[in-house]
Coordinates of C-alpha atoms in Angstrom, one line a residue:
Chain A
M17 CA -59.1 -48.8 -12.4
K18 CA -60.1 -45.1 -12.5
R19 CA -63.8 -44.5 -12.1
T20 CA -65.7 -42.1 -14.4
L21 CA -67.5 -39.6 -12.1
P22 CA -70.2 -37.0 -12.6
V23 CA -68.5 -33.7 -12.0
K24 CA -71.2 -31.1 -12.2
F25 CA -74.8 -30.2 -12.8
Q26 CA -75.0 -29.3 -16.4
H27 CA -78.5 -28.9 -17.7
L28 CA -82.2 -29.2 -16.6
V29 CA -85.2 -29.9 -18.9
M30 CA -88.6 -29.3 -17.4
Y31 CA -92.0 -30.1 -18.6
T32 CA -94.1 -26.9 -19.1
K33 CA -97.8 -26.1 -19.1
D34 CA -97.3 -23.9 -22.1
L35 CA -94.1 -23.8 -24.2
I36 CA -94.5 -20.3 -25.6
T37 CA -95.4 -18.8 -22.2
S38 CA -92.3 -20.3 -20.7
H39 CA -90.2 -19.3 -23.7
R40 CA -91.3 -15.6 -23.4
W41 CA -91.0 -15.5 -19.6
Y42 CA -87.6 -17.1 -19.3
R43 CA -86.0 -15.1 -22.2
N44 CA -87.4 -11.8 -20.9
L45 CA -86.2 -12.3 -17.4
F46 CA -82.8 -13.9 -17.9
N47 CA -81.9 -12.9 -21.5
L48 CA -81.3 -16.5 -22.5
Q49 CA -80.2 -17.5 -26.0
F50 CA -82.8 -19.7 -27.8
S51 CA -80.5 -22.4 -29.1
A52 CA -82.8 -25.1 -30.6
Q53 CA -86.3 -26.3 -31.1
N54 CA -87.3 -29.9 -31.6
D55 CA -90.7 -30.5 -33.1
P56 CA -92.5 -33.9 -33.5
D57 CA -93.0 -33.1 -37.2
G58 CA -89.2 -32.7 -37.7
S59 CA -87.6 -35.1 -35.2
A60 CA -88.0 -38.8 -35.2
L61 CA -87.5 -39.1 -31.4
M62 CA -89.9 -36.3 -30.7
N63 CA -92.4 -37.8 -33.1
L64 CA -92.4 -41.1 -31.2
A65 CA -92.6 -39.3 -27.9
E66 CA -95.2 -36.8 -29.1
Q67 CA -93.2 -34.0 -27.6
S68 CA -91.9 -30.5 -28.4
M69 CA -88.9 -28.9 -26.9
H70 CA -87.2 -25.5 -26.8
F71 CA -83.6 -25.2 -25.7
F72 CA -81.9 -22.2 -24.1
S73 CA -78.2 -21.3 -23.4
F74 CA -76.6 -19.1 -20.8
G75 CA -73.9 -18.3 -23.4
H76 CA -71.4 -21.2 -23.2
Y77 CA -73.0 -24.6 -23.5
H78 CA -75.5 -25.3 -26.3
H79 CA -78.2 -25.7 -23.7
D80 CA -78.4 -25.1 -19.9
I81 CA -82.2 -25.2 -19.5
A82 CA -84.9 -26.5 -21.8
F83 CA -88.6 -27.0 -21.8
A84 CA -90.6 -29.9 -23.0
S85 CA -94.3 -30.0 -23.8
K86 CA -95.9 -33.4 -24.0
K87 CA -99.5 -34.4 -24.5
G88 CA -100.9 -35.9 -21.3
V89 CA -98.0 -34.6 -19.1
M90 CA -98.8 -31.6 -16.9
P91 CA -96.3 -30.2 -14.3
D92 CA -97.8 -30.2 -10.8
N93 CA -94.7 -29.4 -8.7
T94 CA -94.8 -32.7 -6.8
S95 CA -91.5 -33.9 -8.3
L96 CA -89.4 -30.8 -8.8
L97 CA -89.9 -28.3 -6.0
N98 CA -87.1 -25.9 -6.8
Y99 CA -83.9 -25.3 -8.6
S100 CA -81.2 -22.6 -8.3
M101 CA -79.0 -20.6 -10.6
R102 CA -76.0 -18.3 -10.0
L103 CA -75.9 -14.8 -11.5
R104 CA -73.0 -13.7 -13.6
D105 CA -70.5 -11.7 -11.6
T106 CA -71.3 -8.6 -13.6
V107 CA -74.9 -8.7 -12.3
S108 CA -75.7 -7.9 -8.7
I109 CA -78.6 -9.4 -6.7
D110 CA -80.0 -5.9 -6.4
D111 CA -79.9 -5.4 -10.2
F112 CA -81.7 -8.7 -10.5
I113 CA -84.3 -7.8 -7.9
Q114 CA -85.0 -4.7 -9.9
R115 CA -85.6 -6.8 -13.0
L116 CA -88.1 -8.9 -11.0
E117 CA -89.9 -5.8 -9.9
Q118 CA -89.9 -4.3 -13.4
Q119 CA -91.6 -7.5 -14.6
G120 CA -94.1 -7.6 -11.8
I121 CA -92.7 -10.9 -10.4
T122 CA -93.4 -11.5 -6.7
Y123 CA -90.3 -12.7 -4.8
K124 CA -89.0 -13.3 -1.4
K125 CA -85.5 -12.7 -0.2
G126 CA -83.4 -15.7 0.9
R127 CA -83.3 -19.4 0.1
L128 CA -86.5 -21.4 -0.2
L129 CA -85.4 -24.2 2.2
Q130 CA -84.3 -23.6 5.8
S131 CA -81.6 -26.3 5.3
A132 CA -80.1 -24.8 2.1
K133 CA -76.6 -23.3 2.5
T134 CA -75.9 -19.9 0.9
P135 CA -72.2 -19.6 0.1
E136 CA -70.3 -16.9 1.9
G137 CA -70.6 -13.5 0.2
L138 CA -73.8 -14.4 -1.7
Q139 CA -77.4 -13.5 -1.3
A140 CA -80.5 -15.3 -2.6
V141 CA -83.9 -14.5 -3.9
S142 CA -86.7 -16.9 -4.6
F143 CA -89.8 -16.7 -6.9
K144 CA -92.0 -19.0 -9.0
D145 CA -92.0 -19.4 -12.8
P146 CA -95.3 -19.7 -14.8
N147 CA -95.2 -23.5 -14.2
G148 CA -95.1 -23.1 -10.4
Y149 CA -91.5 -24.2 -10.1
W150 CA -89.6 -22.3 -7.4
I151 CA -86.4 -20.6 -8.8
E152 CA -83.7 -19.5 -6.5
I153 CA -81.2 -17.0 -7.8
L154 CA -77.8 -16.6 -6.0
G155 CA -75.6 -13.6 -6.5
K156 CA -73.4 -10.9 -4.9
Chain B
M5 CA -88.2 -49.8 -8.5
G6 CA -89.9 -47.8 -5.8
R7 CA -93.2 -47.3 -7.6
P8 CA -95.2 -48.3 -10.7
R9 CA -93.9 -47.0 -14.0
P10 CA -95.5 -43.7 -15.0
A11 CA -97.4 -43.8 -18.3
H12 CA -94.8 -41.7 -20.1
A13 CA -91.7 -43.7 -19.0
I14 CA -90.3 -46.1 -21.6
P15 CA -91.0 -49.8 -20.8
E16 CA -87.9 -51.8 -19.9
K17 CA -88.2 -54.1 -23.0
M18 CA -87.8 -50.9 -25.2
H19 CA -84.7 -49.7 -23.4
P20 CA -82.2 -50.8 -26.1
I21 CA -84.2 -48.6 -28.6
S22 CA -81.5 -45.9 -29.0
W23 CA -79.5 -47.9 -31.5
I24 CA -82.4 -47.7 -33.9
F25 CA -82.3 -43.9 -33.9
K26 CA -78.6 -43.9 -34.8
K27 CA -79.7 -45.2 -38.2
R28 CA -80.5 -42.2 -40.4
W29 CA -82.8 -44.2 -42.7
V30 CA -84.9 -45.2 -39.6
R31 CA -85.3 -41.6 -38.6
E32 CA -86.2 -40.6 -42.2
L33 CA -88.7 -43.5 -42.4
L34 CA -90.4 -42.4 -39.2
L35 CA -90.8 -38.9 -40.6
L36 CA -91.7 -39.9 -44.1
R37 CA -95.4 -39.0 -43.7
K38 CA -94.4 -35.6 -42.3
T39 CA -92.0 -35.0 -45.1
L40 CA -94.5 -35.9 -47.8
T41 CA -97.2 -33.7 -46.3
G42 CA -94.9 -30.7 -45.9
K43 CA -95.4 -30.6 -42.1
R44 CA -91.7 -31.3 -41.6
R45 CA -90.7 -28.2 -43.5
Y46 CA -93.2 -26.1 -41.7
N47 CA -92.7 -27.3 -38.1
K48 CA -88.9 -27.6 -38.3
T49 CA -86.5 -29.1 -35.8
E50 CA -83.8 -26.5 -35.9
D51 CA -80.5 -26.1 -34.1
Y52 CA -79.7 -22.4 -33.8
G53 CA -76.5 -22.9 -31.7
V54 CA -74.9 -20.6 -29.2
F55 CA -73.2 -17.4 -29.9
R56 CA -70.9 -14.9 -28.2
D57 CA -73.2 -12.5 -26.2
N58 CA -72.8 -11.6 -22.6
S59 CA -76.4 -10.3 -22.1
C60 CA -77.6 -13.4 -20.3
V61 CA -77.7 -12.6 -16.5
I62 CA -77.1 -16.3 -15.5
S63 CA -73.7 -17.9 -15.1
H64 CA -74.6 -21.5 -14.3
L65 CA -77.0 -23.9 -12.6
E66 CA -76.4 -24.5 -8.9
Q67 CA -78.8 -27.1 -7.6
S68 CA -82.0 -28.9 -8.3
S69 CA -84.4 -30.9 -6.1
Y70 CA -86.1 -34.2 -6.7
I71 CA -89.0 -35.3 -4.5
V72 CA -88.7 -39.0 -3.9
T73 CA -90.7 -41.8 -2.3
D74 CA -87.9 -43.4 -0.3
L75 CA -85.0 -41.1 0.6
E76 CA -82.5 -43.9 1.5
E77 CA -83.2 -46.0 -1.6
T78 CA -82.8 -43.0 -3.9
K79 CA -79.7 -41.8 -2.1
A80 CA -78.2 -45.2 -2.5
W81 CA -79.0 -45.1 -6.3
F82 CA -77.2 -41.7 -6.7
L83 CA -74.2 -43.0 -4.7
T84 CA -74.0 -45.9 -7.1
M85 CA -74.0 -43.5 -10.0
G86 CA -70.9 -41.7 -8.5
F87 CA -72.3 -38.9 -6.3
T88 CA -71.4 -38.5 -2.7
H89 CA -73.6 -37.8 0.3
A90 CA -73.0 -34.3 1.9
R91 CA -75.6 -34.3 4.7
T92 CA -79.2 -35.2 5.6
C93 CA -81.2 -32.6 7.6
A94 CA -84.1 -32.8 10.1
P95 CA -87.6 -32.4 8.6
E96 CA -88.5 -28.8 7.8
P97 CA -91.7 -27.0 6.8
H98 CA -92.8 -27.4 3.1
P99 CA -92.8 -23.8 1.7
D100 CA -96.1 -24.4 -0.2
H101 CA -98.2 -26.7 2.1
E102 CA -98.9 -25.8 5.7
G103 CA -98.3 -28.7 8.0
H104 CA -96.3 -30.7 5.4
T105 CA -92.6 -31.4 5.9
L106 CA -89.6 -32.0 3.7
T107 CA -86.6 -34.1 4.8
C108 CA -83.7 -33.1 2.6
A109 CA -80.5 -35.1 1.7
Y110 CA -77.9 -33.1 -0.1
L111 CA -75.5 -34.8 -2.6
N112 CA -72.3 -33.7 -4.3
A113 CA -70.9 -34.2 -7.8
R114 CA -67.1 -34.4 -7.8
D115 CA -66.6 -30.7 -8.5
H116 CA -70.1 -29.4 -7.6
E117 CA -71.0 -29.3 -3.9
E118 CA -74.6 -30.0 -3.0
C119 CA -75.9 -29.9 -6.6
I120 CA -78.7 -32.3 -5.8
V121 CA -81.3 -32.2 -3.0
L122 CA -83.4 -35.3 -2.5
M123 CA -86.6 -34.5 -0.7
E124 CA -89.0 -36.8 1.2
H125 CA -92.3 -35.0 1.3
R126 CA -94.8 -35.9 4.1
D127 CA -98.3 -34.6 4.6
A128 CA -99.8 -33.3 7.9
A129 CA -100.6 -37.0 8.9
N130 CA -96.9 -37.8 8.3
K131 CA -97.7 -39.9 5.2
I132 CA -95.3 -39.9 2.2
V133 CA -96.6 -37.7 -0.7
L134 CA -95.8 -39.5 -3.9
P135 CA -94.1 -37.5 -6.7
S136 CA -96.0 -37.5 -10.0
I137 CA -92.8 -37.5 -12.1
E138 CA -94.5 -34.9 -14.4
D139 CA -92.1 -32.0 -13.7
V140 CA -88.6 -32.9 -14.8
F141 CA -88.1 -34.4 -18.3
H142 CA -84.5 -34.9 -17.3
A143 CA -81.6 -33.4 -15.4
A144 CA -78.1 -33.8 -16.7
Y145 CA -74.7 -34.2 -15.1
E146 CA -71.5 -33.8 -17.0
L147 CA -68.9 -36.6 -16.7
D148 CA -65.2 -36.3 -15.9
G149 CA -63.1 -36.1 -19.1
N150 CA -66.0 -34.7 -21.1
T151 CA -65.3 -36.8 -24.2
L152 CA -67.4 -39.3 -26.2
K153 CA -65.3 -42.1 -24.8
D154 CA -65.9 -41.0 -21.2
A155 CA -69.7 -41.4 -21.7
F156 CA -69.3 -44.9 -23.1
N157 CA -66.9 -45.8 -20.3
Y158 CA -69.3 -44.6 -17.7
T159 CA -72.2 -46.6 -19.2
E160 CA -70.0 -49.7 -19.2
E161 CA -69.0 -49.1 -15.6
M162 CA -72.6 -48.7 -14.6
T163 CA -73.8 -51.7 -16.6
A164 CA -71.1 -53.8 -14.7
K165 CA -72.8 -52.6 -11.5
G166 CA -76.2 -53.7 -12.8
V167 CA -77.5 -50.2 -13.7
K168 CA -78.4 -49.9 -17.4
P169 CA -79.5 -46.8 -19.3
Y170 CA -83.0 -46.7 -20.7
Y171 CA -81.6 -44.7 -23.7
G172 CA -78.1 -44.2 -25.0
P173 CA -75.3 -43.5 -25.0
A174 CA -76.1 -41.5 -28.2
K175 CA -74.8 -38.3 -29.6
H176 CA -77.4 -35.6 -30.1
N177 CA -76.7 -34.6 -33.6
N178 CA -76.6 -36.2 -37.1
S179 CA -73.0 -37.6 -36.9
V180 CA -72.3 -41.2 -37.8
P181 CA -72.2 -43.7 -36.1
Y182 CA -73.5 -42.4 -32.8
G183 CA -75.8 -39.5 -33.8
D184 CA -79.6 -39.8 -33.1
G185 CA -80.6 -36.6 -34.9
E186 CA -81.4 -34.6 -31.8
S187 CA -79.9 -31.2 -30.7
G188 CA -76.9 -30.1 -28.7
G189 CA -74.1 -32.4 -29.7
N190 CA -74.0 -34.0 -26.2
V191 CA -73.2 -37.7 -25.8
A192 CA -76.0 -38.7 -23.4
A193 CA -77.0 -41.8 -21.5
Y194 CA -80.3 -41.6 -19.6
Y195 CA -81.3 -43.6 -16.5
Y196 CA -84.3 -43.9 -14.3
T197 CA -84.0 -43.4 -10.6
P198 CA -86.2 -45.7 -8.4
D199 CA -89.0 -43.1 -8.8
Y200 CA -88.5 -42.8 -12.5
H201 CA -86.9 -39.4 -12.4
H202 CA -84.9 -39.1 -15.6
I203 CA -81.2 -38.5 -15.0
E204 CA -78.8 -37.9 -17.9
F205 CA -75.0 -38.4 -17.8
C206 CA -73.4 -36.5 -20.6
T207 CA -70.2 -35.3 -22.2
D208 CA -69.0 -33.3 -25.2
M209 CA -71.9 -30.9 -25.6
D210 CA -71.5 -28.2 -28.3
T211 CA -70.3 -24.9 -26.8
V212 CA -69.8 -21.4 -28.0
D213 CA -66.1 -22.4 -28.6
N214 CA -66.9 -25.0 -31.2
Y215 CA -70.2 -23.8 -32.6
E216 CA -69.0 -20.9 -34.6
G217 CA -66.3 -23.0 -36.2
R218 CA -68.8 -25.6 -37.2
Y219 CA -71.7 -23.5 -38.3
G220 CA -70.7 -19.9 -38.5
T221 CA -73.0 -17.2 -37.1
G222 CA -75.0 -15.4 -39.7
I223 CA -77.4 -18.1 -41.0
R224 CA -78.2 -19.5 -37.6
T225 CA -78.9 -16.1 -36.1
T226 CA -81.2 -15.2 -39.0
A227 CA -83.1 -18.5 -38.6
N228 CA -83.5 -17.9 -34.9
D229 CA -84.8 -14.4 -35.4
Q230 CA -87.3 -15.6 -38.0
Y231 CA -88.7 -18.2 -35.7
L232 CA -89.1 -15.7 -32.9
K233 CA -90.8 -13.3 -35.3
D234 CA -93.3 -15.9 -36.4
N235 CA -94.0 -17.7 -33.2
V236 CA -93.0 -15.9 -30.0

């Protein structure tokens, strides 16, 4: 019998220290589409979980990354150290570094981990978001 | 399980709860007070959708890391779920904590090389540093076939292996009979790793290709703009 397999990493939902701060920072830096919000006053599940969520799209899927704010849960970077994303082919790594500099975001060139592989022809840049999560951006 | 259940994780006896949320009347009942007091209208749950626009600079997610208590136990869990092991590396310096180390195991999804990094974090005394599980609400991996049926098949296959979801499969919209009223349209089943990291396996998420056909563009865009004007 054929086995159903996971084929790719599709979306990531992170807890945030402040939903609006993360919303602004991410949309400004990456030009994300704001695709949905779930509020405990309007969603039965969110009501039970006492949680609010904002969803963002890269332009194809309904959501690629999202943020959740929940009473009593505070990100501390002991569970998620980093995650990485690939630039569109139309945006170079130099263009992106310029965006980081324009927005006053401190970065370092290269991957965060010594053991991480960078695919041939790509470069990487690493920096932290307002929650302390390391983000790696890979691009040409 | 590798460690005690964090306070925000759903207790095992409540894991079959998702079928309740597939009943619209249950969802309405839970929100009745919010509806009657007007809060529901003010603090809306809104699905704005996704629209044709190439201004986003990101193409896709590449990789994410999960810090774990027991590398081998968690690796075995992910292999059961259908991932494959790419490589495990020698301990390397932690980028944020001097003297601490990370040992990394890289895993592949079928079409996505090294999309997962499992990390064992040790302090300067070589003791394991426990993850808090307060960073990732969940990370999601798309399943082969990408249809509703594939998500149900996967859940059945995993249940036969003794791994049950804590929620789902449910479809994240208002459709009957599988919709739970949430956003995105994805059919999702959620599992806990041995450390209670939340991992979703999903199919059939709404995309730019089906969204315009279902909802159009004008109204949604206006609603989105209004929210941003008022709140962000």
